[in-house]
Amino acid sequence: MRAMLLIRAVEKAWGDAYLTEEISGIPPSLSTGQEAIAAGACAALGDGDFVFTTHRGQAAQVARGLDPKRILAELYCRRTGYNKGKSYHVTDMTRGVVGMGGIVPAQVPIAGGMALAQKMRGTDRVSLAFFGDGASNEGAVHEAAALAAMWTLPLILLCENNRYCITQRDTDALKGPSIAARAAGYGLPGVVVDGTDPLAVQAAVAEAVARARAGGGATFIEAQCERLTGHLIHDTQPYRSREELESAWKHCPIFLFGERLERERILSADERARMNREIEAEVAGAVAHARTQPYPAIHEAYEDLWA
Amino acid sequence: MFDNRLFRPGGPVKPEEKDWPSFRGAINEAMREEMRRDPLVFQMGEDIALASPFGVTTGLAKEFGRERIRDAPCAEVAVVGAAVGAAMGGMRPIVEFQFGDFMSVAIDQLTHQAAMLRYLTGGQVSVPLVIRLPCGGGQGAGSQHSQSLYSWFAHVPGIKVLLPSTSMDAKAMMKAAIRDNNPVLFFEHKQLYRTRWPVPAEFRDADHVAEFGKAAVRREGVDITVVATLTMVHHALAAAEALAAEGVSVEVIDPRTLVPFDVDTLVASVRKTGRLLVVDEAYLNFGIQAEVIATVAERAFEALKAAPRRLGNPNVPVPFAPCLQDEVLPGRARIEAAIRQMMSR
Ligand SMILES: Cc1ncc(C[n+]2csc(CCOP(=O)(O)OP(=O)(O)O)c2C)c(N)n1
Ligand SMILES: [Mg+2]
């Protein structure tokens, strides 16, 4: 629950910074509605495992335990951000988080290569690639899945089906029963999971991780949820009806999991509110920190190109 | 003809500009006219029916329907391939890429297939297609959404490469591209979309199409030739205006098409001025700037009074942080500085 609330708070801070014109550039891509996927998946991974993120990567960064201060510093284009102002696809190799997403879904074959390296070097580490429903139609995903099957790679292909590829409904492009149903064609196990339930996602990913660590190869998981905000923050989703959006919000993972924890007497509404206040204070602190950080010096434009 | 239009993106439209067509609107109008004229013209692209990122296809789905304005899945190899095959089959496809950078994903379908098929089949097929590629930096969109990659495609045989810099050119060149029987890449600088430009009467003439391979002399001068494309045309014009006050007479040439390239206008200009500066957002290494200078070195070496110079991206990805981004993109100030330096020799 904490991870999901923190994801939403960090992203809200990012969105607000854009909407108040504190930052400019490409509008923020929020993962509102998808928090349970990153939170559940990352809870099933160990230190040393790798995740490859999408253009909506902030959820996985936060869930993987990256420092909101340095995430926000990057989003504020500061030199003390994780990528020194070079790219908002935040990367922290020490935590196994590789930020990608500029080119949909280039991270998937590369995650396959990371899995190959782990296999060849004899570690038991796994590599997990996030990608979207839209991205699943790209050749790169199919080729990566075929390769992972052929070489029994410790790879988890985690498709976040948030029902939309910008303005395109998933079912407009997908004519099979599900995206995960394609896994059979590659000879990989394919699983559909409720992407609004962090525990269900965690269980599915944990099973895939166990298989990969045991040498059983790759798994294709489709986590289904709803994209609750626009593709990018300035997108008001005029292509979705009000009824559709209203019913989508009923699948808000934070709302659903909050209710459940209350029902099961694990976390009361008061406790959740207190948790959220702490998180909001932490994020406000991170924003204040980011604002005080220096911008990169001009000469840094020429650094980091070559190893 | 130049004012500060380019340098106030999103700023208010001045009253006299209201009637001037926007760059984006000009492309839209060209496509609309050609789709009305020729039922074989159709379009494919991600989100083009409902809301394409830069709104260039706005309203077209309403007029022509979703069969002719086809929303494509996120699958660029299949879409470019479909354009090639449909073109061979007698259709005239236009493909929109949301950002031209993504063309990298489908390069084989373009450079090895679209560009070569006519040649390889001994002239049996033609591949009339247009691919629209939003390009250029300045929006803080990061390294993979800010590039100007036309040198990649001008490098290989069989592809026409267009770089419009005004509303008039955008419209006339788009219409000519659609009527052309070859693969054509149409680069649209994102900073130009919202700009508005005064246009001559033929802008309203549905039969007016551009002729490729004809550079535009945007400003006449006698001291130095500046070759610039897309937004850099306007940066160069601003620099020329500033330098005129210092008594330096700058000629600004806008090649408009890289393939075919108007060598004659370039050579004639350098023979007159004896100095050459080439400015482009493209990466400097082995790029358009080098090609222009090499052409002059071959054809008008004896006319040169000074070593030619080039400005461009100094071979680093366009960084995300605006302060770093601005560092790696050329612009008016650098053009002025380079000209001053070349004139002081
Ligand atoms: C090769 C490539 N094609 C298109 C794009 C433009 N684009 C960026 S995000 C996106 C939507 C992808 O949808 P999906 O995979 O469902 O992810 P979501 O946005 O829903 O998280 C698209 C088409 C891109 N960045 N790269
Ligand atoms: Mg999606």
PDB file of N, CA and C in Angstrom, chain B residues 40-79:
ATOM      1  N   LEU B  40      -7.372   7.497 -54.443  1.00  0.00           N
ATOM      2  CA  LEU B  40      -6.380   6.469 -54.099  1.00  0.00           C
ATOM      3  C   LEU B  40      -5.470   6.918 -52.950  1.00  0.00           C
ATOM      4  N   VAL B  41      -5.502   8.211 -52.638  1.00  0.00           N
ATOM      5  CA  VAL B  41      -4.671   8.701 -51.536  1.00  0.00           C
ATOM      6  C   VAL B  41      -5.338   8.317 -50.215  1.00  0.00           C
ATOM      7  N   PHE B  42      -4.568   7.709 -49.327  1.00  0.00           N
ATOM      8  CA  PHE B  42      -5.092   7.392 -47.996  1.00  0.00           C
ATOM      9  C   PHE B  42      -3.959   7.513 -46.985  1.00  0.00           C
ATOM     10  N   GLN B  43      -4.323   7.458 -45.693  1.00  0.00           N
ATOM     11  CA  GLN B  43      -3.317   7.692 -44.662  1.00  0.00           C
ATOM     12  C   GLN B  43      -3.335   6.610 -43.598  1.00  0.00           C
ATOM     13  N   MET B  44      -2.145   6.351 -43.068  1.00  0.00           N
ATOM     14  CA  MET B  44      -2.009   5.408 -41.953  1.00  0.00           C
ATOM     15  C   MET B  44      -1.136   6.059 -40.887  1.00  0.00           C
ATOM     16  N   GLY B  45      -1.444   5.784 -39.636  1.00  0.00           N
ATOM     17  CA  GLY B  45      -0.592   6.302 -38.567  1.00  0.00           C
ATOM     18  C   GLY B  45      -1.239   6.100 -37.219  1.00  0.00           C
ATOM     19  N   GLU B  46      -0.419   6.215 -36.184  1.00  0.00           N
ATOM     20  CA  GLU B  46      -0.912   6.009 -34.824  1.00  0.00           C
ATOM     21  C   GLU B  46      -1.702   7.236 -34.382  1.00  0.00           C
ATOM     22  N   ASP B  47      -2.944   7.026 -33.997  1.00  0.00           N
ATOM     23  CA  ASP B  47      -3.818   8.083 -33.461  1.00  0.00           C
ATOM     24  C   ASP B  47      -4.181   9.173 -34.462  1.00  0.00           C
ATOM     25  N   ILE B  48      -3.992   8.934 -35.755  1.00  0.00           N
ATOM     26  CA  ILE B  48      -4.244  10.037 -36.701  1.00  0.00           C
ATOM     27  C   ILE B  48      -5.726  10.361 -36.839  1.00  0.00           C
ATOM     28  N   ALA B  49      -6.594   9.410 -36.514  1.00  0.00           N
ATOM     29  CA  ALA B  49      -8.022   9.690 -36.665  1.00  0.00           C
ATOM     30  C   ALA B  49      -8.547  10.513 -35.495  1.00  0.00           C
ATOM     31  N   LEU B  50      -8.106  10.193 -34.298  1.00  0.00           N
ATOM     32  CA  LEU B  50      -8.701  10.833 -33.114  1.00  0.00           C
ATOM     33  C   LEU B  50      -7.895  12.026 -32.617  1.00  0.00           C
ATOM     34  N   ALA B  51      -6.608  11.872 -32.513  1.00  0.00           N
ATOM     35  CA  ALA B  51      -5.814  12.962 -31.937  1.00  0.00           C
ATOM     36  C   ALA B  51      -4.341  12.687 -32.168  1.00  0.00           C
ATOM     37  N   SER B  52      -3.830  13.100 -33.298  1.00  0.00           N
ATOM     38  CA  SER B  52      -2.393  12.895 -33.505  1.00  0.00           C
ATOM     39  C   SER B  52      -1.654  13.958 -32.696  1.00  0.00           C
ATOM     40  N   PRO B  53      -0.456  13.622 -32.228  1.00  0.00           N
ATOM     41  CA  PRO B  53       0.203  14.479 -31.239  1.00  0.00           C
ATOM     42  C   PRO B  53       0.326  15.942 -31.677  1.00  0.00           C
ATOM     43  N   PHE B  54       0.570  16.190 -32.936  1.00  0.00           N
ATOM     44  CA  PHE B  54       0.733  17.575 -33.362  1.00  0.00           C
ATOM     45  C   PHE B  54      -0.466  18.080 -34.155  1.00  0.00           C
ATOM     46  N   GLY B  55      -1.494  17.255 -34.223  1.00  0.00           N
ATOM     47  CA  GLY B  55      -2.760  17.730 -34.773  1.00  0.00           C
ATOM     48  C   GLY B  55      -2.759  18.010 -36.264  1.00  0.00           C
ATOM     49  N   VAL B  56      -1.798  17.474 -36.997  1.00  0.00           N
ATOM     50  CA  VAL B  56      -1.713  17.805 -38.425  1.00  0.00           C
ATOM     51  C   VAL B  56      -2.861  17.163 -39.221  1.00  0.00           C
ATOM     52  N   THR B  57      -3.372  16.046 -38.730  1.00  0.00           N
ATOM     53  CA  THR B  57      -4.452  15.368 -39.464  1.00  0.00           C
ATOM     54  C   THR B  57      -5.840  15.757 -38.949  1.00  0.00           C
ATOM     55  N   THR B  58      -5.901  16.779 -38.130  1.00  0.00           N
ATOM     56  CA  THR B  58      -7.184  17.168 -37.514  1.00  0.00           C
ATOM     57  C   THR B  58      -8.282  17.365 -38.563  1.00  0.00           C
ATOM     58  N   GLY B  59      -9.399  16.730 -38.320  1.00  0.00           N
ATOM     59  CA  GLY B  59     -10.561  16.922 -39.191  1.00  0.00           C
ATOM     60  C   GLY B  59     -10.600  16.011 -40.407  1.00  0.00           C
ATOM     61  N   LEU B  60      -9.515  15.354 -40.719  1.00  0.00           N
ATOM     62  CA  LEU B  60      -9.489  14.554 -41.945  1.00  0.00           C
ATOM     63  C   LEU B  60     -10.333  13.287 -41.815  1.00  0.00           C
ATOM     64  N   ALA B  61     -10.326  12.677 -40.629  1.00  0.00           N
ATOM     65  CA  ALA B  61     -11.121  11.458 -40.454  1.00  0.00           C
ATOM     66  C   ALA B  61     -12.601  11.774 -40.631  1.00  0.00           C
ATOM     67  N   LYS B  62     -12.984  12.964 -40.171  1.00  0.00           N
ATOM     68  CA  LYS B  62     -14.389  13.363 -40.290  1.00  0.00           C
ATOM     69  C   LYS B  62     -14.781  13.477 -41.763  1.00  0.00           C
ATOM     70  N   GLU B  63     -13.910  14.072 -42.543  1.00  0.00           N
ATOM     71  CA  GLU B  63     -14.265  14.243 -43.959  1.00  0.00           C
ATOM     72  C   GLU B  63     -14.102  12.962 -44.768  1.00  0.00           C
ATOM     73  N   PHE B  64     -13.049  12.201 -44.509  1.00  0.00           N
ATOM     74  CA  PHE B  64     -12.746  11.079 -45.405  1.00  0.00           C
ATOM     75  C   PHE B  64     -13.046   9.709 -44.816  1.00  0.00           C
ATOM     76  N   GLY B  65     -13.384   9.666 -43.531  1.00  0.00           N
ATOM     77  CA  GLY B  65     -13.747   8.387 -42.919  1.00  0.00           C
ATOM     78  C   GLY B  65     -12.530   7.599 -42.463  1.00  0.00           C
ATOM     79  N   ARG B  66     -12.814   6.582 -41.648  1.00  0.00           N
ATOM     80  CA  ARG B  66     -11.739   5.831 -41.004  1.00  0.00           C
ATOM     81  C   ARG B  66     -11.094   4.804 -41.922  1.00  0.00           C
ATOM     82  N   GLU B  67     -11.692   4.572 -43.101  1.00  0.00           N
ATOM     83  CA  GLU B  67     -11.046   3.677 -44.072  1.00  0.00           C
ATOM     84  C   GLU B  67      -9.863   4.383 -44.726  1.00  0.00           C
ATOM     85  N   ARG B  68     -10.037   5.670 -44.976  1.00  0.00           N
ATOM     86  CA  ARG B  68      -8.964   6.408 -45.657  1.00  0.00           C
ATOM     87  C   ARG B  68      -8.044   7.112 -44.669  1.00  0.00           C
ATOM     88  N   ILE B  69      -8.515   7.321 -43.453  1.00  0.00           N
ATOM     89  CA  ILE B  69      -7.637   7.844 -42.388  1.00  0.00           C
ATOM     90  C   ILE B  69      -7.565   6.709 -41.380  1.00  0.00           C
ATOM     91  N   ARG B  70      -6.615   5.848 -41.570  1.00  0.00           N
ATOM     92  CA  ARG B  70      -6.577   4.584 -40.830  1.00  0.00           C
ATOM     93  C   ARG B  70      -5.705   4.701 -39.594  1.00  0.00           C
ATOM     94  N   ASP B  71      -6.314   4.473 -38.431  1.00  0.00           N
ATOM     95  CA  ASP B  71      -5.540   4.371 -37.204  1.00  0.00           C
ATOM     96  C   ASP B  71      -4.755   3.064 -37.244  1.00  0.00           C
ATOM     97  N   ALA B  72      -3.460   3.168 -37.090  1.00  0.00           N
ATOM     98  CA  ALA B  72      -2.618   1.972 -37.173  1.00  0.00           C
ATOM     99  C   ALA B  72      -2.253   1.515 -35.770  1.00  0.00           C
ATOM    100  N   PRO B  73      -1.969   0.237 -35.603  1.00  0.00           N
ATOM    101  CA  PRO B  73      -1.417  -0.191 -34.314  1.00  0.00           C
ATOM    102  C   PRO B  73       0.008   0.331 -34.178  1.00  0.00           C
ATOM    103  N   CYS B  74       0.532   0.192 -32.984  1.00  0.00           N
ATOM    104  CA  CYS B  74       1.914   0.579 -32.717  1.00  0.00           C
ATOM    105  C   CYS B  74       2.783  -0.520 -33.330  1.00  0.00           C
ATOM    106  N   ALA B  75       3.094  -0.409 -34.598  1.00  0.00           N
ATOM    107  CA  ALA B  75       3.788  -1.477 -35.324  1.00  0.00           C
ATOM    108  C   ALA B  75       4.367  -0.873 -36.598  1.00  0.00           C
ATOM    109  N   GLU B  76       5.454  -0.117 -36.436  1.00  0.00           N
ATOM    110  CA  GLU B  76       5.937   0.700 -37.546  1.00  0.00           C
ATOM    111  C   GLU B  76       6.458  -0.121 -38.716  1.00  0.00           C
ATOM    112  N   VAL B  77       7.037  -1.283 -38.434  1.00  0.00           N
ATOM    113  CA  VAL B  77       7.550  -2.101 -39.538  1.00  0.00           C
ATOM    114  C   VAL B  77       6.380  -2.509 -40.429  1.00  0.00           C
ATOM    115  N   ALA B  78       5.302  -2.956 -39.792  1.00  0.00           N
ATOM    116  CA  ALA B  78       4.135  -3.402 -40.553  1.00  0.00           C
ATOM    117  C   ALA B  78       3.491  -2.235 -41.301  1.00  0.00           C
ATOM    118  N   VAL B  79       3.476  -1.073 -40.689  1.00  0.00           N
ATOM    119  CA  VAL B  79       2.805   0.070 -41.321  1.00  0.00           C
ATOM    120  C   VAL B  79       3.608   0.563 -42.526  1.00  0.00           C
TER     121      VAL B  79
END
